[in-house]
């Protein structure tokens, strides 16, 4: 069966420091991968999605970037964190070609606090 | 553009009460899909149900039921005889139109449900 792992679970970082959040999926090949952010009092905002290695689409201009160096690995990064980057970051996956009727499967999330 | 509205920010009930979570959506698509997810305190999102736009039958799964009405663009979620374990944030989501054929979900802002003993 497929599983998704995110780490770290929690992170406290000072403003201006770099960021690297990692997500890996096991048990499937060539999944579509997503990064969502959940800010306090707001819904889930799609940040990035990827349909393959090295293929990244950005939904919202921001201080963050994403990379997919391997088929089942998705990384969210920042060179210099801002206070507004605080939030709960969720990675999600879906089978390639699954279509719009299929639900996304989410990881446990990373709670980022920028101080 | 697609949009999902969950007007109820937080609902508090006492155990065994019934509770309905509202979801209203906007889309120009004739074919679309709606979802409900549960986010317990641990944080992960758990998929509950999917409904396509051609199927307006209500669905019941144990204490959970869903009422889909295209005429009012609503997809409401009812928990019967609520329990403390139902305490969570519940998200409604709409599948966004995408020519590439892969999934992109637009989420509402969520409704926090607090069930007290």
CSV table of C-alpha atoms in Angstrom, one decimal:
chain,number,residue,atom,x,y,z
A,1,UNK,CA,0.0,0.0,0.0
A,2,UNK,CA,1.0,3.6,-0.5
A,3,UNK,CA,2.3,5.8,2.3
A,4,UNK,CA,3.4,9.4,2.5
A,5,UNK,CA,5.9,10.8,4.9
A,6,UNK,CA,6.6,14.4,5.8
A,7,UNK,CA,9.3,15.8,8.1
A,8,UNK,CA,9.9,17.4,10.3
A,9,UNK,CA,6.6,17.4,12.1
A,10,UNK,CA,7.3,20.8,13.8
A,11,UNK,CA,9.8,23.5,13.1
A,12,UNK,CA,10.7,26.8,14.7
A,13,UNK,CA,12.9,29.0,12.6
A,14,UNK,CA,14.0,32.7,12.9
A,15,UNK,CA,13.2,35.2,10.2
A,16,UNK,CA,15.7,35.2,7.4
A,17,UNK,CA,16.8,31.6,7.9
A,18,UNK,CA,16.5,29.0,5.2
A,19,UNK,CA,13.9,26.3,5.0
A,20,UNK,CA,13.7,22.8,3.7
A,21,UNK,CA,10.7,20.5,4.2
A,22,UNK,CA,10.7,17.1,2.7
A,23,UNK,CA,8.0,14.7,1.5
A,24,UNK,CA,8.3,11.2,0.2
A,25,UNK,CA,5.8,8.8,-1.1
A,26,UNK,CA,6.2,5.0,-1.0
A,27,UNK,CA,4.5,2.2,-2.8
A,28,UNK,CA,3.7,4.0,-6.1
A,29,UNK,CA,5.5,5.4,-9.1
A,30,UNK,CA,5.3,8.7,-10.8
A,31,UNK,CA,2.7,10.2,-8.5
A,32,UNK,CA,1.4,13.7,-8.8
A,33,UNK,CA,2.7,15.7,-5.8
A,34,UNK,CA,1.4,18.8,-4.1
A,35,UNK,CA,2.3,21.3,-1.4
A,36,UNK,CA,-0.5,23.0,0.4
A,37,UNK,CA,-0.3,25.6,3.2
A,38,UNK,CA,-2.9,26.1,5.9
A,39,UNK,CA,-2.6,29.4,7.6
A,40,UNK,CA,-4.5,30.2,10.8
A,41,UNK,CA,-8.1,30.9,10.1
A,42,UNK,CA,-7.8,30.2,6.4
A,43,UNK,CA,-8.3,27.3,4.2
A,44,UNK,CA,-5.8,25.2,2.4
A,45,UNK,CA,-3.9,27.1,-0.3
A,46,UNK,CA,-2.2,25.2,-3.1
A,47,UNK,CA,1.4,26.3,-3.4
A,48,UNK,CA,3.0,23.9,-5.8
A,49,UNK,CA,2.2,20.8,-7.8
A,50,UNK,CA,4.4,18.4,-9.8
A,51,UNK,CA,3.5,15.8,-12.4
A,52,UNK,CA,7.1,14.5,-12.8
A,53,UNK,CA,10.7,14.8,-11.9
A,54,UNK,CA,11.9,18.4,-12.3
A,55,UNK,CA,8.4,19.5,-13.3
A,56,UNK,CA,7.1,22.1,-10.9
A,57,UNK,CA,4.1,24.4,-11.2
A,58,UNK,CA,3.6,27.4,-8.9
A,59,UNK,CA,0.2,28.5,-7.9
A,60,UNK,CA,1.0,31.6,-5.8
A,61,UNK,CA,3.9,34.0,-6.2
A,62,UNK,CA,5.8,33.9,-2.9
A,63,UNK,CA,8.9,33.4,-0.9
A,64,UNK,CA,8.9,29.7,-1.4
A,65,UNK,CA,10.1,27.3,-4.0
A,66,UNK,CA,9.7,23.6,-4.7
A,67,UNK,CA,11.8,20.9,-6.2
A,68,UNK,CA,11.3,17.3,-7.2
A,69,UNK,CA,14.8,15.7,-7.5
A,70,UNK,CA,13.5,12.1,-7.5
A,71,UNK,CA,10.2,10.5,-8.6
A,72,UNK,CA,8.8,10.2,-5.1
A,73,UNK,CA,10.4,13.1,-3.4
A,74,UNK,CA,9.1,16.6,-3.1
A,75,UNK,CA,10.9,19.4,-1.3
A,76,UNK,CA,9.7,22.8,-0.2
A,77,UNK,CA,12.3,25.4,0.3
A,78,UNK,CA,13.0,29.0,1.1
A,79,UNK,CA,16.3,30.9,1.1
A,80,UNK,CA,15.0,33.5,3.7
A,81,UNK,CA,11.9,32.9,5.7
A,82,UNK,CA,9.4,35.6,6.4
A,83,UNK,CA,7.0,35.9,9.4
A,84,UNK,CA,4.2,35.3,6.9
A,85,UNK,CA,5.6,31.9,6.0
A,86,UNK,CA,4.3,30.5,9.3
A,87,UNK,CA,1.6,27.9,8.9
A,88,UNK,CA,0.9,24.2,8.5
A,89,UNK,CA,2.3,22.7,5.4
A,90,UNK,CA,0.8,19.6,3.9
A,91,UNK,CA,2.2,17.4,1.2
A,92,UNK,CA,-0.3,15.3,-0.9
A,93,UNK,CA,-0.1,12.8,-3.6
A,94,UNK,CA,-2.4,11.1,-6.2
A,95,UNK,CA,-1.8,8.5,-8.7
A,96,UNK,CA,-0.7,9.8,-12.1
A,97,UNK,CA,-3.7,9.9,-14.4
A,98,UNK,CA,-6.2,9.4,-11.6
A,99,UNK,CA,-8.2,12.3,-12.8
A,100,UNK,CA,-10.5,14.8,-11.1
A,101,UNK,CA,-12.7,12.3,-9.4
A,102,UNK,CA,-9.9,11.0,-7.2
A,103,UNK,CA,-9.2,12.3,-3.7
A,104,UNK,CA,-5.8,13.6,-2.7
A,105,UNK,CA,-3.9,11.7,0.0
A,106,UNK,CA,-2.3,13.9,2.6
A,107,UNK,CA,0.7,13.5,4.8
A,108,UNK,CA,0.7,14.4,8.5
A,109,UNK,CA,1.9,18.0,7.9
A,110,UNK,CA,4.7,20.2,9.2
A,111,UNK,CA,3.9,23.0,11.6
A,112,UNK,CA,6.2,25.9,10.8
A,113,UNK,CA,6.6,28.8,13.2
A,114,UNK,CA,8.8,31.7,12.0
A,115,UNK,CA,9.9,33.9,14.9
B,1,UNK,CA,-13.3,30.6,-11.0
B,2,UNK,CA,-14.1,27.8,-8.6
B,3,UNK,CA,-14.9,28.8,-5.0
B,4,UNK,CA,-16.0,26.9,-1.9
B,5,UNK,CA,-17.6,28.7,1.0
B,6,UNK,CA,-17.9,27.2,4.5
B,7,UNK,CA,-19.6,30.0,6.4
B,8,UNK,CA,-19.5,28.3,9.8
B,9,UNK,CA,-16.2,29.0,11.3
B,10,UNK,CA,-16.8,27.0,14.5
B,11,UNK,CA,-19.7,24.9,15.9
B,12,UNK,CA,-20.0,23.6,19.4
B,13,UNK,CA,-22.4,20.9,20.3
B,14,UNK,CA,-22.9,18.5,23.1
B,15,UNK,CA,-22.4,14.8,22.6
B,16,UNK,CA,-25.4,13.0,20.9
B,17,UNK,CA,-26.6,16.2,19.3
B,18,UNK,CA,-27.0,16.2,15.5
B,19,UNK,CA,-24.9,18.8,13.6
B,20,UNK,CA,-24.9,19.9,10.0
B,21,UNK,CA,-21.9,21.5,8.4
B,22,UNK,CA,-22.7,23.7,5.4
B,23,UNK,CA,-20.8,23.9,2.1
B,24,UNK,CA,-21.7,26.1,-0.8
B,25,UNK,CA,-19.7,26.1,-4.0
B,26,UNK,CA,-19.3,28.0,-7.2
B,27,UNK,CA,-18.3,26.6,-10.6
B,28,UNK,CA,-18.9,27.0,-14.2
B,29,UNK,CA,-18.2,23.4,-15.0
B,30,UNK,CA,-21.0,21.1,-15.8
B,31,UNK,CA,-19.0,18.1,-14.6
B,32,UNK,CA,-17.3,18.5,-11.2
B,33,UNK,CA,-16.5,16.7,-8.0
B,34,UNK,CA,-17.0,17.6,-4.4
B,35,UNK,CA,-15.1,16.2,-1.4
B,36,UNK,CA,-15.2,16.3,2.3
B,37,UNK,CA,-12.1,15.9,4.4
B,38,UNK,CA,-11.7,15.6,8.2
B,39,UNK,CA,-8.7,17.1,10.0
B,40,UNK,CA,-8.4,15.7,13.5
B,41,UNK,CA,-6.1,17.5,16.0
B,42,UNK,CA,-3.2,15.4,14.8
B,43,UNK,CA,-3.3,17.4,11.6
B,44,UNK,CA,-3.5,15.0,8.7
B,45,UNK,CA,-6.4,15.3,6.3
B,46,UNK,CA,-8.6,12.3,6.1
B,47,UNK,CA,-10.8,11.8,3.0
B,48,UNK,CA,-14.4,11.1,3.9
B,49,UNK,CA,-16.5,11.2,0.7
B,50,UNK,CA,-16.6,12.2,-3.0
B,51,UNK,CA,-19.6,13.2,-5.0
B,52,UNK,CA,-19.8,13.8,-8.7
B,53,UNK,CA,-22.1,16.5,-10.2
B,54,UNK,CA,-24.4,13.9,-11.9
B,55,UNK,CA,-25.2,12.1,-8.8
B,56,UNK,CA,-27.6,13.9,-6.5
B,57,UNK,CA,-28.5,11.0,-4.3
B,58,UNK,CA,-27.9,11.6,-0.7
B,59,UNK,CA,-25.4,9.2,0.9
B,60,UNK,CA,-25.3,7.8,4.4
B,61,UNK,CA,-22.4,6.1,6.0
B,62,UNK,CA,-23.0,5.2,9.6
B,63,UNK,CA,-23.6,8.4,11.5
B,64,UNK,CA,-22.5,10.5,8.6
B,65,UNK,CA,-24.8,11.7,5.8
B,66,UNK,CA,-24.3,14.1,2.9
B,67,UNK,CA,-27.0,16.2,1.1
B,68,UNK,CA,-26.0,17.3,-2.4
B,69,UNK,CA,-28.3,19.8,-4.0
B,70,UNK,CA,-27.3,21.3,-7.4
B,71,UNK,CA,-30.1,23.7,-7.3
B,72,UNK,CA,-28.6,25.5,-4.4
B,73,UNK,CA,-25.0,24.6,-5.1
B,74,UNK,CA,-24.7,23.0,-1.7
B,75,UNK,CA,-23.1,19.9,-0.4
B,76,UNK,CA,-23.9,19.7,3.3
B,77,UNK,CA,-22.6,17.2,5.8
B,78,UNK,CA,-24.6,15.9,8.8
B,79,UNK,CA,-23.3,14.0,11.8
B,80,UNK,CA,-26.0,12.2,13.7
B,81,UNK,CA,-25.6,11.6,17.4
B,82,UNK,CA,-22.2,13.3,17.5
B,83,UNK,CA,-19.4,12.0,19.6
B,84,UNK,CA,-16.3,13.5,21.1
B,85,UNK,CA,-14.1,11.8,18.5
B,86,UNK,CA,-15.9,13.8,15.8
B,87,UNK,CA,-14.2,16.9,17.1
B,88,UNK,CA,-12.1,18.1,14.2
B,89,UNK,CA,-11.9,20.7,11.4
B,90,UNK,CA,-13.9,19.6,8.4
B,91,UNK,CA,-13.1,20.8,4.9
B,92,UNK,CA,-15.2,20.9,1.8
B,93,UNK,CA,-13.4,20.9,-1.5
B,94,UNK,CA,-14.2,21.2,-5.2
B,95,UNK,CA,-12.2,19.7,-8.1
B,96,UNK,CA,-10.9,22.6,-10.2
B,97,UNK,CA,-11.2,22.4,-13.9
B,98,UNK,CA,-7.9,21.4,-15.4
B,99,UNK,CA,-7.2,20.6,-19.0
B,100,UNK,CA,-4.3,18.3,-18.1
B,101,UNK,CA,-6.7,16.0,-16.4
B,102,UNK,CA,-5.0,15.7,-13.1
B,103,UNK,CA,-6.5,16.7,-9.8
B,104,UNK,CA,-6.4,20.1,-8.2
B,105,UNK,CA,-8.6,20.8,-5.3
B,106,UNK,CA,-10.0,24.1,-4.1
B,107,UNK,CA,-10.8,24.0,-0.4
B,108,UNK,CA,-13.1,26.0,1.8
B,109,UNK,CA,-11.8,27.6,4.9
B,110,UNK,CA,-13.0,24.8,7.1
B,111,UNK,CA,-15.4,24.4,10.0
B,112,UNK,CA,-14.1,23.5,13.4
B,113,UNK,CA,-16.5,21.2,15.2
B,114,UNK,CA,-16.2,20.9,19.0
B,115,UNK,CA,-18.1,18.1,20.6
B,116,UNK,CA,-18.2,18.2,24.4
B,117,UNK,CA,-19.1,15.3,26.6
